[in-house]
């Protein structure tokens, strides 16, 4: 069992948190999928098969795969965690006092696994426990309305927390459909015995920051995308918190287009080697960055400068290489949409990628990057690739090429 510690995007991956999708995906319908941030209705059995295969590829590389549902269930063994879980699952403003009371006492009596299932998969009004008395709320809601919202985007474990050094930052998620996810990661890191000594970064700040926007370019250098999800205030407070804890010397705030296709920085750029990224060609020359550095207890802000220059300078290298995908704009746009640029490095120069992005993958291989292909036809319907679906909790330092086994 390795100690949580992550300093880079590409250091040999030791441990990662994934979420095997389950009943929460079965809640998606053509009426709610937009609000729940899915672009299609996934075939759940196939999505699970694809996810199992993803986990197997990682295990095959010696990576310890922790599943979020197991972590949550185990954390709930602590009575304080259960109390907090019931509290976060029951929205009294939505349910009214009577239904909320009934649900709270019901959830207090179920097993840890069932409680975890309700928190993840949600609960409809028709699934609520029977109760005495009359409730207007029960009568006026339709049977399939959600009393507890499901969390289909839990699949994207990248976004709700991020490890920086030996600290974990619980993200403040921007979209209403995802807000409750951070309550779940918070519970896990607070009460699961494995994380009992985990120190927090970013404390109680609540300006939105999502893990998909946070790229650990090199030890001490962190890029934060600012766009649809992470706000300027979120990037600034995370930067301050990292400087205060000595986790970074430079933070690059990178403006990204506020669009569905580029909801996080990792949808357009991920690291594939110590000094190399794969990047959506359309942004290669336009991406910029503000550089933030601590100065006499204050923030020094400079720029904007071209992202690649600012990154290379902060990383102390001559050049941050961009793998030349040389794709025509239409192919590039299609493969960006399907998360072609969203790779997960298992070691410097070895990444997991969706197989469907054939052109991007071929160019990566031409550049000497090893590509471990997984199928993502169903997993991708929530608009997220291998990086979005993984939260690394331990990577070996970059100087150390040994991959620790589990
Ligand atoms: N790190 C990422 N790119 N995550 C993708 C998240 C996708 C998810 N459906 C959302 O819209 O929030």
Coordinates of C-alpha atoms and ligand atoms in Angstrom, one line a residue:
X1 CA 0.0 0.0 0.0
X2 CA 1.6 3.3 -1.1
X3 CA 1.3 6.5 0.7
X4 CA -0.8 9.2 -1.1
X5 CA 1.6 11.4 -3.0
X6 CA 1.3 13.0 -6.4
X7 CA 3.7 15.5 -7.9
X8 CA 3.3 15.1 -11.6
X9 CA 1.0 14.0 -14.4
X10 CA 3.3 11.3 -15.6
X11 CA 5.3 9.8 -12.7
X12 CA 4.8 6.0 -12.6
X13 CA 1.2 5.5 -11.4
X14 CA 0.9 3.4 -8.2
X15 CA -2.7 3.9 -7.0
X16 CA -5.8 5.4 -8.5
X17 CA -9.4 5.8 -7.5
X18 CA -11.9 4.8 -10.2
X19 CA -15.7 4.5 -10.0
X20 CA -17.3 1.5 -11.7
X21 CA -20.5 2.9 -13.0
X22 CA -23.7 1.4 -11.7
X23 CA -27.4 2.0 -11.1
X24 CA -26.9 5.8 -11.3
X25 CA -26.4 5.5 -15.1
X26 CA -29.7 3.7 -15.3
X27 CA -31.4 6.8 -14.1
X28 CA -30.5 8.7 -17.3
X29 CA -33.4 9.4 -19.6
X30 CA -33.8 11.6 -22.7
X31 CA -35.6 14.1 -20.4
X32 CA -32.9 14.4 -17.8
X33 CA -29.6 13.6 -19.6
X34 CA -28.8 17.2 -20.5
X35 CA -29.2 18.4 -16.9
X36 CA -27.2 15.4 -15.7
X37 CA -24.4 16.3 -18.1
X38 CA -24.6 13.2 -20.4
X39 CA -24.8 13.5 -24.2
X40 CA -26.5 10.2 -24.7
X41 CA -28.2 7.4 -22.8
X42 CA -25.4 4.8 -22.1
X43 CA -25.9 1.1 -22.4
X44 CA -25.0 0.3 -18.8
X45 CA -23.9 -3.3 -19.0
X46 CA -21.5 -2.4 -21.8
X47 CA -20.3 0.7 -19.9
X48 CA -19.4 -1.6 -17.0
X49 CA -17.6 -4.0 -19.3
X50 CA -15.6 -1.1 -20.7
X51 CA -14.8 0.1 -17.3
X52 CA -13.7 -3.3 -16.1
X53 CA -11.4 -3.5 -19.0
X54 CA -10.0 0.0 -18.2
X55 CA -9.3 -1.2 -14.6
X56 CA -7.6 -4.3 -15.9
X57 CA -5.3 -2.4 -18.2
X58 CA -4.2 -0.4 -15.2
X59 CA -3.8 -3.4 -13.0
X60 CA -1.8 -5.0 -15.8
X61 CA 0.6 -2.1 -15.3
X62 CA 1.0 -2.8 -11.6
X63 CA -1.4 0.0 -10.6
X64 CA -3.5 -0.5 -7.5
X65 CA -7.1 0.3 -8.4
X66 CA -9.4 1.5 -5.6
X67 CA -13.1 1.6 -6.4
X68 CA -15.0 4.6 -5.0
X69 CA -18.0 2.6 -4.0
X70 CA -15.9 0.3 -1.9
X71 CA -14.1 3.2 -0.3
X72 CA -17.4 4.9 0.5
X73 CA -18.9 1.7 2.0
X74 CA -15.8 1.1 4.1
X75 CA -15.8 4.7 5.3
X76 CA -19.4 4.4 6.4
X77 CA -18.4 1.9 9.0
X78 CA -17.5 5.0 11.1
X79 CA -20.7 6.2 12.8
X80 CA -19.7 9.9 12.2
X81 CA -19.4 9.1 8.5
X82 CA -22.9 7.6 8.5
X83 CA -24.3 10.6 10.2
X84 CA -22.7 12.9 7.7
X85 CA -23.8 10.7 4.8
X86 CA -27.4 10.8 5.9
X87 CA -27.2 14.5 6.3
X88 CA -25.8 15.1 2.8
X89 CA -28.2 12.7 1.2
X90 CA -31.4 14.2 2.6
X91 CA -32.3 17.6 1.2
X92 CA -35.0 18.9 3.5
X93 CA -35.7 21.9 1.4
X94 CA -36.7 19.6 -1.4
X95 CA -38.5 17.0 0.6
X96 CA -40.2 18.9 3.3
X97 CA -39.8 18.1 7.0
X98 CA -42.0 14.9 7.0
X99 CA -40.5 13.1 4.1
X100 CA -37.0 14.2 5.2
X101 CA -37.6 12.8 8.7
X102 CA -38.9 9.5 7.3
X103 CA -36.0 9.2 4.9
X104 CA -33.4 10.1 7.6
X105 CA -34.7 7.4 9.9
X106 CA -34.9 4.9 7.1
X107 CA -31.3 5.6 5.9
X108 CA -30.1 5.4 9.5
X109 CA -31.2 1.8 9.6
X110 CA -29.9 0.4 6.3
X111 CA -26.6 -1.3 5.8
X112 CA -23.5 0.6 4.8
X113 CA -23.6 -0.8 1.3
X114 CA -27.3 0.3 0.9
X115 CA -26.6 3.7 2.2
X116 CA -23.7 4.0 -0.3
X117 CA -26.0 2.8 -3.1
X118 CA -28.6 5.5 -2.3
X119 CA -26.0 8.2 -2.1
X120 CA -24.6 7.2 -5.5
X121 CA -27.7 5.9 -7.4
X122 CA -30.2 8.2 -5.8
X123 CA -33.8 7.4 -4.9
X124 CA -37.1 8.2 -6.5
X125 CA -40.3 9.2 -4.7
X126 CA -41.8 5.8 -5.5
X127 CA -38.8 4.1 -3.8
X128 CA -39.2 6.1 -0.6
X129 CA -40.1 4.1 2.4
X130 CA -43.8 4.0 3.3
X131 CA -44.8 6.4 6.0
X132 CA -47.7 7.2 8.1
X133 CA -49.7 10.3 7.5
X134 CA -50.2 12.4 4.5
X135 CA -47.6 14.5 2.8
X136 CA -48.3 17.0 0.1
X137 CA -44.8 16.5 -1.2
X138 CA -45.4 12.8 -1.8
X139 CA -48.7 13.4 -3.4
X140 CA -47.6 16.2 -5.7
X141 CA -44.3 14.6 -6.9
X142 CA -44.4 12.1 -9.7
X143 CA -43.3 8.6 -8.9
X144 CA -40.1 8.8 -10.9
X145 CA -39.0 12.2 -9.6
X146 CA -35.8 12.1 -7.6
X147 CA -36.1 12.4 -3.9
X148 CA -32.3 11.9 -3.8
X149 CA -30.6 12.9 -7.0
X150 CA -28.4 10.2 -8.7
X151 CA -24.7 11.0 -9.4
X152 CA -23.9 9.7 -12.9
X153 CA -20.9 11.9 -13.2
X154 CA -19.2 10.2 -10.2
X155 CA -17.6 8.1 -13.0
X156 CA -15.3 11.1 -13.5
X157 CA -13.4 10.7 -10.3
X158 CA -10.9 13.2 -11.6
X159 CA -13.1 16.2 -10.9
X160 CA -14.3 15.9 -7.3
X161 CA -10.9 15.8 -5.7
X162 CA -7.3 16.2 -6.6
X163 CA -4.1 15.2 -4.8
X164 CA -1.3 17.7 -4.9
X165 CA 1.8 16.5 -3.1
X166 CA 0.6 14.7 0.0
X167 CA -2.5 16.8 0.3
X168 CA -5.9 16.3 -1.1
X169 CA -8.1 19.2 -2.3
X170 CA -11.8 18.5 -2.3
X171 CA -13.2 20.3 -5.3
X172 CA -16.0 22.7 -5.2
X173 CA -17.9 21.5 -8.3
X174 CA -19.6 24.2 -10.4
X175 CA -22.6 22.3 -11.9
X176 CA -25.6 21.6 -9.7
X177 CA -25.8 18.0 -11.0
X178 CA -22.4 17.4 -9.5
X179 CA -22.2 19.4 -6.3
X180 CA -23.0 16.4 -4.0
X181 CA -20.1 14.5 -5.4
X182 CA -17.6 16.5 -3.2
X183 CA -19.6 15.5 -0.1
X184 CA -18.8 11.9 -1.0
X185 CA -15.1 12.4 -1.6
X186 CA -15.0 14.5 1.6
X187 CA -16.5 11.6 3.6
X188 CA -14.0 9.1 2.1
X189 CA -11.0 11.2 2.8
X190 CA -12.2 12.1 6.3
X191 CA -13.3 8.6 7.5
X192 CA -11.7 5.9 5.5
X193 CA -8.8 4.4 7.5
X194 CA -6.5 4.5 4.6
X195 CA -6.7 8.3 4.4
X196 CA -6.9 9.0 8.1
X197 CA -3.7 11.1 8.0
X198 CA -4.4 12.9 4.7
X199 CA -3.9 16.6 5.1
X200 CA -6.2 18.9 3.1
X201 CA -5.3 21.6 0.6
X202 CA -7.7 24.2 -0.4
X203 CA -9.5 23.9 3.0
X204 CA -13.0 25.3 3.2
X205 CA -12.8 27.5 0.1
X206 CA -15.9 27.2 -2.0
X207 CA -15.1 29.1 -5.3
X208 CA -15.4 26.5 -8.0
X209 CA -12.4 24.4 -8.9
X210 CA -12.7 21.1 -10.7
X211 CA -9.9 18.5 -10.9
X212 CA -10.2 18.2 -14.7
X213 CA -8.8 21.7 -14.8
X214 CA -5.8 21.0 -12.6
X215 CA -2.6 19.7 -14.3
X216 CA 0.5 19.1 -12.3
X217 CA 3.0 20.0 -15.1
X218 CA 6.1 19.3 -13.0
X219 CA 6.8 19.2 -9.2
X220 CA 6.0 22.7 -8.0
X221 CA 4.3 23.8 -11.3
X222 CA 0.5 23.6 -11.6
X223 CA -1.7 24.7 -14.5
X224 CA -5.3 25.5 -13.7
X225 CA -7.8 25.9 -16.5
X226 CA -10.3 28.7 -16.0
X227 CA -13.5 28.4 -18.0
X228 CA -16.9 26.7 -17.8
X229 CA -16.1 25.2 -14.4
X230 CA -13.2 26.6 -12.5
X231 CA -13.6 30.3 -12.0
X232 CA -10.8 32.9 -11.7
X233 CA -11.6 33.1 -7.9
X234 CA -11.4 29.4 -7.6
X235 CA -8.0 29.3 -9.4
X236 CA -6.7 32.2 -7.2
X237 CA -7.8 30.6 -3.9
X238 CA -6.3 27.2 -4.9
X239 CA -3.1 29.0 -5.8
X240 CA -2.9 30.8 -2.5
X241 CA -3.6 27.6 -0.6
X242 CA -0.8 25.7 -2.5
X243 CA 1.7 28.5 -2.0
X244 CA 0.8 28.6 1.7
X245 CA 1.5 24.9 2.0
X246 CA 4.6 25.1 -0.1
X247 CA 3.1 22.7 -2.7
X248 CA 3.8 24.9 -5.7
X249 CA 6.1 27.7 -6.7
X250 CA 4.2 28.7 -9.9
X251 CA 0.6 28.4 -10.9
X252 CA -0.5 29.0 -14.4
X253 CA -4.1 30.1 -14.8
X254 CA -5.1 29.1 -18.3
X255 CA -8.2 30.7 -19.9
X256 CA -10.2 28.1 -21.9
X257 CA -13.3 28.5 -24.0
X258 CA -16.5 28.2 -22.0
X259 CA -18.0 25.5 -24.1
X260 CA -19.3 21.9 -23.5
X261 CA -16.5 20.5 -25.7
X262 CA -13.8 22.1 -23.5
X263 CA -15.4 22.1 -20.1
X264 CA -12.0 21.3 -18.5
X265 CA -8.4 22.0 -19.4
X266 CA -7.8 18.2 -19.7
X267 CA -10.3 18.0 -22.6
X268 CA -7.8 20.0 -24.8
X269 CA -4.4 19.1 -23.2
X270 CA -2.9 16.3 -21.2
X271 CA 0.7 15.3 -20.5
X272 CA 2.1 12.2 -22.2
X273 CA 5.7 12.5 -21.1
X274 CA 7.9 14.5 -18.7
X275 CA 8.2 17.3 -21.2
X276 CA 5.4 16.5 -23.7
X277 CA 1.7 17.1 -24.1
X278 CA -1.0 16.0 -26.5
X279 CA -3.0 19.0 -27.4
X280 CA -6.0 20.0 -29.5
X281 CA -4.3 21.6 -32.5
X282 CA -7.0 24.4 -32.7
X283 CA -5.8 25.8 -29.3
X284 CA -2.1 25.1 -29.7
X285 CA -1.2 28.6 -30.7
X286 CA -3.9 30.5 -28.9
X287 CA -3.7 29.1 -25.4
X288 CA -2.3 31.6 -22.9
X289 CA -1.5 31.6 -19.2
X290 CA -1.2 34.1 -16.4
X291 CA 1.7 33.1 -14.1
X292 CA 1.0 33.4 -10.4
X293 CA 3.9 33.3 -7.9
X294 CA 4.1 34.0 -4.2
X295 CA 5.8 37.3 -3.4
X296 CA 6.2 38.6 0.1
X297 CA 3.0 36.9 1.3
X298 CA 1.1 38.3 -1.7
X299 CA 0.4 37.0 -5.2
X300 CA 2.5 38.2 -8.1
X301 CA 0.5 37.9 -11.3
X302 CA 2.2 38.2 -14.7
X303 CA 1.1 37.7 -18.3
X304 CA -0.8 36.5 -20.1
X305 CA 1.9 34.9 -22.2
X306 CA 1.7 32.0 -24.6
X307 CA 0.9 28.9 -22.5
X308 CA 3.7 26.7 -23.9
X309 CA 6.3 29.4 -23.2
X310 CA 5.0 30.1 -19.7
X311 CA 4.9 26.4 -19.0
X312 CA 8.4 25.7 -20.2
X313 CA 9.8 28.6 -18.2
X314 CA 8.1 27.5 -15.0
X315 CA 9.2 23.9 -15.5
X316 CA 12.8 25.0 -16.2
X317 CA 13.0 23.3 -19.6
X318 CA 13.7 24.7 -23.0
X319 CA 10.5 23.6 -24.6
X320 CA 7.3 21.8 -23.7
X321 CA 6.9 19.5 -26.7
X322 CA 3.5 19.2 -28.3
X323 CA 3.0 15.9 -30.0
X324 CA 2.3 16.9 -33.6
X325 CA -1.0 15.3 -34.4
X326 CA -1.0 17.1 -37.8
X327 CA -4.7 16.4 -38.0
X328 CA -7.0 18.1 -40.4
X329 CA -9.4 20.4 -38.5
X330 CA -12.4 18.2 -38.9
X331 CA -10.7 15.0 -37.7
X332 CA -9.1 17.0 -34.9
X333 CA -12.5 18.4 -33.8
X334 CA -14.1 15.0 -33.9
X335 CA -11.4 13.4 -31.9
X336 CA -11.2 16.2 -29.4
X337 CA -14.9 15.8 -28.8
X338 CA -14.4 12.1 -28.2
X339 CA -11.6 12.8 -25.6
X340 CA -8.7 12.1 -27.9
X341 CA -6.6 14.6 -25.9
X342 CA -7.7 13.2 -22.6
X343 CA -5.1 10.6 -21.9
X344 CA -4.0 9.1 -18.6
X345 CA -0.3 8.5 -18.2
X346 CA 0.7 5.3 -16.3
X347 CA 4.4 6.3 -16.7
X348 CA 6.4 8.8 -18.7
X349 CA 5.7 8.0 -22.3
X350 CA 2.9 5.5 -21.7
X351 CA -0.7 6.5 -21.7
X352 CA -4.2 5.0 -21.7
X353 CA -6.4 6.4 -24.5
X354 CA -9.8 5.7 -26.1
X355 CA -9.2 3.4 -29.1
X356 CA -11.7 5.3 -31.3
X357 CA -9.4 8.2 -31.6
X358 CA -7.4 6.3 -34.2
X359 CA -5.6 9.3 -35.8
X360 CA -4.5 11.0 -32.5
X361 CA -3.3 7.6 -31.2
X362 CA -1.3 6.9 -34.3
X363 CA 0.4 10.2 -34.1
X364 CA 1.2 9.6 -30.5
X365 CA 2.8 6.3 -31.4
X366 CA 4.7 7.9 -34.2
X367 CA 6.2 10.2 -31.6
X368 CA 7.3 7.2 -29.5
X369 CA 4.5 7.3 -27.0
X370 CA 3.1 3.9 -25.9
X371 CA -0.7 3.9 -26.2
X372 CA -2.8 1.5 -24.2
X373 CA -6.1 1.5 -26.0
X374 CA -9.4 1.0 -24.2
X375 CA -12.9 1.0 -25.7
X376 CA -15.1 3.9 -24.5
X377 CA -18.2 3.9 -26.7
X378 CA -20.5 3.9 -23.7
X379 CA -18.2 5.4 -21.1
X380 CA -17.6 8.4 -23.4
X381 CA -21.2 9.4 -23.5
X382 CA -20.7 11.5 -20.4
X383 CA -17.9 13.4 -22.3
X384 CA -14.9 12.1 -20.4
X385 CA -11.9 10.0 -21.2
X386 CA -9.3 8.0 -19.3
X387 CA -7.9 11.0 -17.4
X388 CA -11.4 12.2 -16.3
X389 CA -12.2 8.7 -15.1
X390 CA -9.3 8.4 -12.8
X391 CA -8.0 10.2 -9.6
X392 CA -4.4 9.3 -9.0
X393 CA -3.5 9.2 -5.3
X394 CA 0.0 8.0 -5.7
X395 CA 2.6 8.4 -8.4
X396 CA 6.3 7.6 -8.0
X397 CA 8.5 10.6 -8.2
X398 CA 9.7 11.4 -11.7
X399 CA 13.3 10.7 -10.9
X400 CA 12.4 7.2 -9.8
X401 CA 11.6 4.9 -12.8
X402 CA 10.7 1.9 -10.7
X403 CA 6.9 1.1 -10.7
X404 CA 5.9 0.0 -7.3
X405 CA 3.7 -3.1 -7.3
X406 CA 0.6 -3.4 -5.2
Ligands
LIG1 N1 -12.1 16.0 -16.3 C1 -13.0 15.9 -17.2 N2 -12.9 16.4 -18.4 N3 -14.2 15.5 -16.8 C2 -15.3 15.3 -17.7 C3 -16.6 15.5 -17.0 C4 -17.8 15.2 -17.8 C5 -19.1 15.4 -17.1 N4 -20.2 14.8 -17.8 C6 -19.3 16.8 -16.8 O1 -19.9 17.4 -17.7 O2 -18.9 17.4 -15.8

